[in-house]
Short mmCIF file of C-alpha atoms in Angstrom, two decimals:
data_model
loop_
_atom_site.label_atom_id
_atom_site.label_comp_id
_atom_site.label_asym_id
_atom_site.label_seq_id
_atom_site.Cartn_x
_atom_site.Cartn_y
_atom_site.Cartn_z
CA MET V 1 -228.73 -26.27 90.94
CA SER V 2 -229.56 -22.65 90.35
CA ASN V 3 -232.80 -21.00 89.51
CA LEU V 4 -230.64 -18.37 87.88
CA LEU V 5 -230.04 -19.66 84.01
CA PRO V 6 -232.15 -22.79 82.69
CA GLU V 7 -229.86 -26.04 82.15
CA GLU V 8 -229.88 -25.70 78.59
CA ALA V 9 -229.05 -22.71 78.74
CA GLU V 10 -225.97 -23.39 81.50
CA GLU V 11 -224.89 -26.29 78.47
CA LYS V 12 -224.82 -23.82 75.65
CA LEU V 13 -222.13 -21.67 77.24
CA VAL V 14 -220.09 -24.34 78.44
CA THR V 15 -220.36 -25.58 74.76
CA VAL V 16 -219.74 -22.17 73.41
CA CYS V 17 -216.29 -21.64 75.90
CA ARG V 18 -215.08 -25.29 75.63
CA THR V 19 -214.67 -24.82 71.99
CA ALA V 20 -213.36 -21.46 71.96
CA VAL V 21 -210.49 -22.31 74.40
CA GLY V 22 -211.15 -26.59 74.73
CA ASP V 23 -209.25 -28.28 77.44
CA SER V 24 -207.91 -24.50 78.91
CA LEU V 25 -211.25 -24.21 80.32
CA ARG V 26 -210.62 -23.73 83.70
CA SER V 27 -214.12 -21.90 85.23
CA LEU V 28 -217.36 -20.37 83.82
CA THR V 29 -219.42 -18.15 86.23
CA TYR V 30 -222.76 -15.99 84.98
CA PHE V 31 -223.97 -13.75 86.94
CA ASN V 32 -226.15 -10.69 87.32
CA ARG V 33 -226.53 -7.78 89.74
CA PHE V 34 -228.12 -10.02 92.39
CA ASP V 35 -226.69 -13.44 92.05
CA TYR V 36 -224.28 -15.79 89.99
CA VAL V 37 -223.86 -19.45 89.49
CA GLN V 38 -221.12 -21.13 89.00
CA VAL V 39 -221.76 -23.29 85.11
CA TYR V 40 -218.47 -24.72 85.30
CA ILE V 41 -215.60 -26.04 86.91
CA ARG V 42 -212.63 -28.04 85.65
CA GLU V 43 -212.27 -31.08 87.80
CA ASP V 44 -209.04 -30.54 89.12
CA LEU V 45 -209.58 -27.48 90.65
CA GLU V 46 -210.89 -26.50 94.20
CA GLN V 47 -214.79 -27.43 93.96
CA GLU V 48 -215.44 -24.41 96.87
CA ALA V 49 -214.21 -21.69 95.58
CA ASP V 50 -215.90 -18.18 97.23
CA LEU V 51 -216.87 -16.45 94.28
CA ASN V 52 -219.25 -13.82 96.12
CA SER V 53 -216.11 -11.35 96.32
CA PHE V 54 -215.24 -11.99 92.86
CA ILE V 55 -218.87 -11.28 91.41
CA GLY V 56 -218.66 -8.26 93.69
CA ASN V 57 -215.90 -6.81 92.26
CA GLU V 58 -216.14 -7.45 88.21
CA TRP V 59 -219.78 -6.15 88.70
CA HIS V 60 -218.53 -2.93 90.43
CA ASP V 61 -215.60 -2.84 88.08
CA PHE V 62 -217.63 -3.64 84.75
CA LYS V 63 -219.84 -1.00 85.47
CA MET V 64 -216.30 2.04 86.51
CA THR V 65 -214.90 0.65 83.36
CA GLN V 66 -217.86 1.12 81.15
CA ASP V 67 -219.27 5.01 82.17
CA ALA V 68 -215.24 5.47 82.04
CA TYR V 69 -214.61 4.99 78.41
CA ARG V 70 -218.24 5.75 77.36
CA GLY V 71 -217.35 8.04 74.24
CA SER V 72 -213.85 7.40 74.18
CA GLU V 73 -212.12 7.07 70.93
CA LEU V 74 -211.17 3.71 71.81
CA GLY V 75 -215.01 2.78 70.80
CA ASP V 76 -217.31 0.73 72.50
CA TYR V 77 -216.71 -1.77 76.03
CA GLU V 78 -215.75 -5.34 75.02
CA TYR V 79 -214.36 -7.08 77.29
CA THR V 80 -211.99 -7.46 80.43
CA ILE V 81 -209.10 -10.23 80.43
CA ARG V 82 -206.89 -10.39 83.95
CA VAL V 83 -203.66 -11.79 83.95
CA PHE V 84 -202.52 -14.07 87.69
CA GLU V 85 -200.00 -16.38 88.17
CA ASN V 86 -201.95 -19.53 87.69
CA GLY V 87 -203.81 -18.22 84.53
CA TYR V 88 -206.25 -15.66 83.32
CA LEU V 89 -209.68 -14.02 83.86
CA VAL V 90 -211.99 -12.73 80.92
CA ARG V 91 -215.11 -10.68 81.88
CA ILE V 92 -217.84 -10.44 79.41
CA THR V 93 -220.81 -8.37 80.39
CA VAL V 94 -223.33 -7.42 78.61
CA GLU V 95 -226.39 -4.66 79.91
CA ASP V 96 -226.93 -6.42 83.52
CA PHE V 97 -225.65 -9.66 83.14
CA GLY V 98 -222.19 -11.51 81.97
CA VAL V 99 -219.93 -14.33 82.20
CA PHE V 100 -216.66 -14.40 83.98
CA VAL V 101 -213.81 -16.90 82.06
CA THR V 102 -211.20 -18.85 83.57
CA THR V 103 -208.43 -20.48 81.49
CA ASP V 104 -205.19 -21.47 81.42
CA GLY V 105 -202.77 -19.51 78.75
CA ILE V 106 -204.06 -19.44 75.89
CA SER V 107 -203.66 -17.08 72.59
CA MET V 108 -205.04 -13.58 71.99
CA GLN V 109 -206.82 -15.26 69.04
CA ASP V 110 -208.59 -17.43 71.24
CA PHE V 111 -209.78 -14.54 73.84
CA GLU V 112 -210.65 -13.25 70.97
CA ALA V 113 -213.19 -16.57 69.65
CA LEU V 114 -214.28 -16.81 73.33
CA ALA V 115 -215.18 -13.44 73.43
CA ALA V 116 -217.14 -12.75 69.98
CA ALA V 117 -218.84 -16.38 70.76
CA THR V 118 -220.10 -15.96 74.50
CA THR V 119 -221.24 -11.84 73.48
CA GLU V 120 -223.11 -13.28 70.80
CA ILE V 121 -225.45 -15.42 73.05
CA LEU V 122 -225.50 -12.97 76.17
CA ASP V 123 -226.77 -10.74 73.50
CA GLU V 124 -229.37 -13.20 72.32
CA TRP V 125 -230.44 -13.59 75.96
CA ALA V 126 -230.39 -9.20 76.36
CA ILE V 127 -233.20 -9.24 73.34
CA GLU V 128 -235.35 -12.07 74.66
CA GLU V 129 -235.42 -10.12 78.18
#
């Protein structure tokens, strides 16, 4: 059990992600600049994956992306989708924290629903801080 997120917050994140993508949800990790907690991992996946390098890369990449595109005609950064041989990684970040969610193949509409619902929760938490 991690002290990074209260148990009810972890449960809320899992519920929101499962509602958006159903059984296609592979894993869910909450992270901030200093720490992370794997909130959910599907039973059929390796349970002992080392996430340190993922977190470092996702945090660094988020900051670079946010800075690089600030003020562009594309508008504000919303989320990132990375495509891999065995699934997808979606990074959704607000303020100084965020989540990355891994999924099986889902539609663009599912990605958008996942990002919208998760961003809503993260925005609420950012206001509370």
